[in-house]
Amino acid sequence: MEILQDPVMQQFIKGEQQRQKFQATVQQLTEECFDYCVTSPGNKLGSSAEQCIKNCVDRFIDTTNFVANRVQRSAMSSTTSSGFD
């Protein structure tokens, strides 16, 4: 159990968990946008499907950033108002 208490190992594990979370998010994004934008798969994506996927990805990123910033601001304001600074 000593190895799990090693700060370097903890940092490595945290990094791997973040990497896995990122990969899961990319997979989810790929599935959602593809299913939404590609109505009839073929040998090549049409320009409208490409634009739809780009817009879908952009909106997903915008929304994710908005929510993350909102949660961070909320956490910071609750910490500050609680007197935990």
PDB file of C-alpha atoms in Angstrom:
ATOM      1  CA  MET A   1       0.000   0.000   0.000  1.00  0.00           C
ATOM      2  CA  GLU A   2       2.997   2.326   0.340  1.00  0.00           C
ATOM      3  CA  ILE A   3       3.198   2.755  -3.425  1.00  0.00           C
ATOM      4  CA  LEU A   4      -0.319   4.265  -3.481  1.00  0.00           C
ATOM      5  CA  GLN A   5       0.765   6.913  -0.988  1.00  0.00           C
ATOM      6  CA  ASP A   6       3.720   8.002  -3.125  1.00  0.00           C
ATOM      7  CA  PRO A   7       2.981  11.543  -4.442  1.00  0.00           C
ATOM      8  CA  VAL A   8       4.539  10.741  -7.820  1.00  0.00           C
ATOM      9  CA  MET A   9       2.346   7.660  -8.178  1.00  0.00           C
ATOM     10  CA  GLN A  10      -0.733   9.611  -7.106  1.00  0.00           C
ATOM     11  CA  GLN A  11       0.026  12.263  -9.740  1.00  0.00           C
ATOM     12  CA  PHE A  12       0.499   9.543 -12.364  1.00  0.00           C
ATOM     13  CA  ILE A  13      -2.809   7.919 -11.445  1.00  0.00           C
ATOM     14  CA  LYS A  14      -4.574  11.284 -11.540  1.00  0.00           C
ATOM     15  CA  GLY A  15      -3.134  11.968 -14.992  1.00  0.00           C
ATOM     16  CA  GLU A  16      -4.232   8.574 -16.268  1.00  0.00           C
ATOM     17  CA  GLN A  17      -7.738   9.097 -14.904  1.00  0.00           C
ATOM     18  CA  GLN A  18      -7.936  12.470 -16.653  1.00  0.00           C
ATOM     19  CA  ARG A  19      -6.704  10.900 -19.888  1.00  0.00           C
ATOM     20  CA  GLN A  20      -9.365   8.179 -19.654  1.00  0.00           C
ATOM     21  CA  LYS A  21     -12.055  10.763 -18.963  1.00  0.00           C
ATOM     22  CA  PHE A  22     -10.930  12.804 -21.968  1.00  0.00           C
ATOM     23  CA  GLN A  23     -10.972   9.726 -24.225  1.00  0.00           C
ATOM     24  CA  ALA A  24     -14.470   8.815 -23.024  1.00  0.00           C
ATOM     25  CA  THR A  25     -15.639  12.355 -23.734  1.00  0.00           C
ATOM     26  CA  VAL A  26     -14.177  12.279 -27.241  1.00  0.00           C
ATOM     27  CA  GLN A  27     -15.860   8.918 -27.877  1.00  0.00           C
ATOM     28  CA  GLN A  28     -19.205  10.243 -26.643  1.00  0.00           C
ATOM     29  CA  LEU A  29     -18.835  13.390 -28.722  1.00  0.00           C
ATOM     30  CA  THR A  30     -17.994  11.367 -31.823  1.00  0.00           C
ATOM     31  CA  GLU A  31     -21.026   9.135 -31.391  1.00  0.00           C
ATOM     32  CA  GLU A  32     -23.453  11.960 -30.604  1.00  0.00           C
ATOM     33  CA  CYS A  33     -22.375  14.233 -33.448  1.00  0.00           C
ATOM     34  CA  PHE A  34     -22.091  11.430 -36.001  1.00  0.00           C
ATOM     35  CA  ASP A  35     -25.520  10.046 -35.137  1.00  0.00           C
ATOM     36  CA  TYR A  36     -27.049  13.523 -35.285  1.00  0.00           C
ATOM     37  CA  CYS A  37     -25.353  14.717 -38.472  1.00  0.00           C
ATOM     38  CA  VAL A  38     -24.913  11.669 -40.683  1.00  0.00           C
ATOM     39  CA  THR A  39     -28.322  10.493 -41.818  1.00  0.00           C
ATOM     40  CA  SER A  40     -27.175   8.209 -44.619  1.00  0.00           C
ATOM     41  CA  PRO A  41     -23.614   6.927 -44.328  1.00  0.00           C
ATOM     42  CA  GLY A  42     -21.710   6.485 -47.563  1.00  0.00           C
ATOM     43  CA  ASN A  43     -18.169   6.378 -48.864  1.00  0.00           C
ATOM     44  CA  LYS A  44     -17.654  10.085 -48.218  1.00  0.00           C
ATOM     45  CA  LEU A  45     -19.140  12.740 -45.956  1.00  0.00           C
ATOM     46  CA  GLY A  46     -21.047  15.452 -47.710  1.00  0.00           C
ATOM     47  CA  SER A  47     -20.211  19.089 -47.044  1.00  0.00           C
ATOM     48  CA  SER A  48     -23.411  19.589 -45.050  1.00  0.00           C
ATOM     49  CA  ALA A  49     -22.585  16.613 -42.797  1.00  0.00           C
ATOM     50  CA  GLU A  50     -19.026  17.926 -42.322  1.00  0.00           C
ATOM     51  CA  GLN A  51     -20.345  21.373 -41.370  1.00  0.00           C
ATOM     52  CA  CYS A  52     -22.924  19.829 -39.040  1.00  0.00           C
ATOM     53  CA  ILE A  53     -20.242  17.773 -37.268  1.00  0.00           C
ATOM     54  CA  LYS A  54     -18.006  20.840 -36.933  1.00  0.00           C
ATOM     55  CA  ASN A  55     -20.867  22.876 -35.459  1.00  0.00           C
ATOM     56  CA  CYS A  56     -21.833  20.017 -33.154  1.00  0.00           C
ATOM     57  CA  VAL A  57     -18.274  19.712 -31.838  1.00  0.00           C
ATOM     58  CA  ASP A  58     -17.983  23.478 -31.401  1.00  0.00           C
ATOM     59  CA  ARG A  59     -21.254  23.657 -29.431  1.00  0.00           C
ATOM     60  CA  PHE A  60     -20.238  20.684 -27.303  1.00  0.00           C
ATOM     61  CA  ILE A  61     -16.910  22.337 -26.446  1.00  0.00           C
ATOM     62  CA  ASP A  62     -18.588  25.688 -25.753  1.00  0.00           C
ATOM     63  CA  THR A  63     -21.144  24.050 -23.486  1.00  0.00           C
ATOM     64  CA  THR A  64     -18.541  21.988 -21.640  1.00  0.00           C
ATOM     65  CA  ASN A  65     -16.394  25.078 -21.025  1.00  0.00           C
ATOM     66  CA  PHE A  66     -19.408  27.094 -19.888  1.00  0.00           C
ATOM     67  CA  VAL A  67     -20.511  24.438 -17.405  1.00  0.00           C
ATOM     68  CA  ALA A  68     -16.969  23.902 -16.087  1.00  0.00           C
ATOM     69  CA  ASN A  69     -16.449  27.647 -15.576  1.00  0.00           C
ATOM     70  CA  ARG A  70     -19.845  28.001 -13.928  1.00  0.00           C
ATOM     71  CA  VAL A  71     -19.136  25.132 -11.516  1.00  0.00           C
ATOM     72  CA  GLN A  72     -15.698  26.548 -10.738  1.00  0.00           C
ATOM     73  CA  ARG A  73     -17.114  30.032 -10.019  1.00  0.00           C
ATOM     74  CA  SER A  74     -19.859  28.526  -7.894  1.00  0.00           C
ATOM     75  CA  ALA A  75     -17.357  26.455  -5.904  1.00  0.00           C
ATOM     76  CA  MET A  76     -15.097  29.465  -5.421  1.00  0.00           C
ATOM     77  CA  SER A  77     -17.941  31.691  -4.262  1.00  0.00           C
ATOM     78  CA  SER A  78     -19.256  29.074  -1.823  1.00  0.00           C
ATOM     79  CA  THR A  79     -15.733  28.555  -0.446  1.00  0.00           C
ATOM     80  CA  THR A  80     -15.228  32.296  -0.063  1.00  0.00           C
ATOM     81  CA  SER A  81     -18.599  32.849   1.566  1.00  0.00           C
ATOM     82  CA  SER A  82     -17.975  29.919   3.927  1.00  0.00           C
ATOM     83  CA  GLY A  83     -14.836  31.539   5.248  1.00  0.00           C
ATOM     84  CA  PHE A  84     -12.503  28.764   4.090  1.00  0.00           C
ATOM     85  CA  ASP A  85      -9.961  31.022   2.351  1.00  0.00           C
TER      86      ASP A  85
END
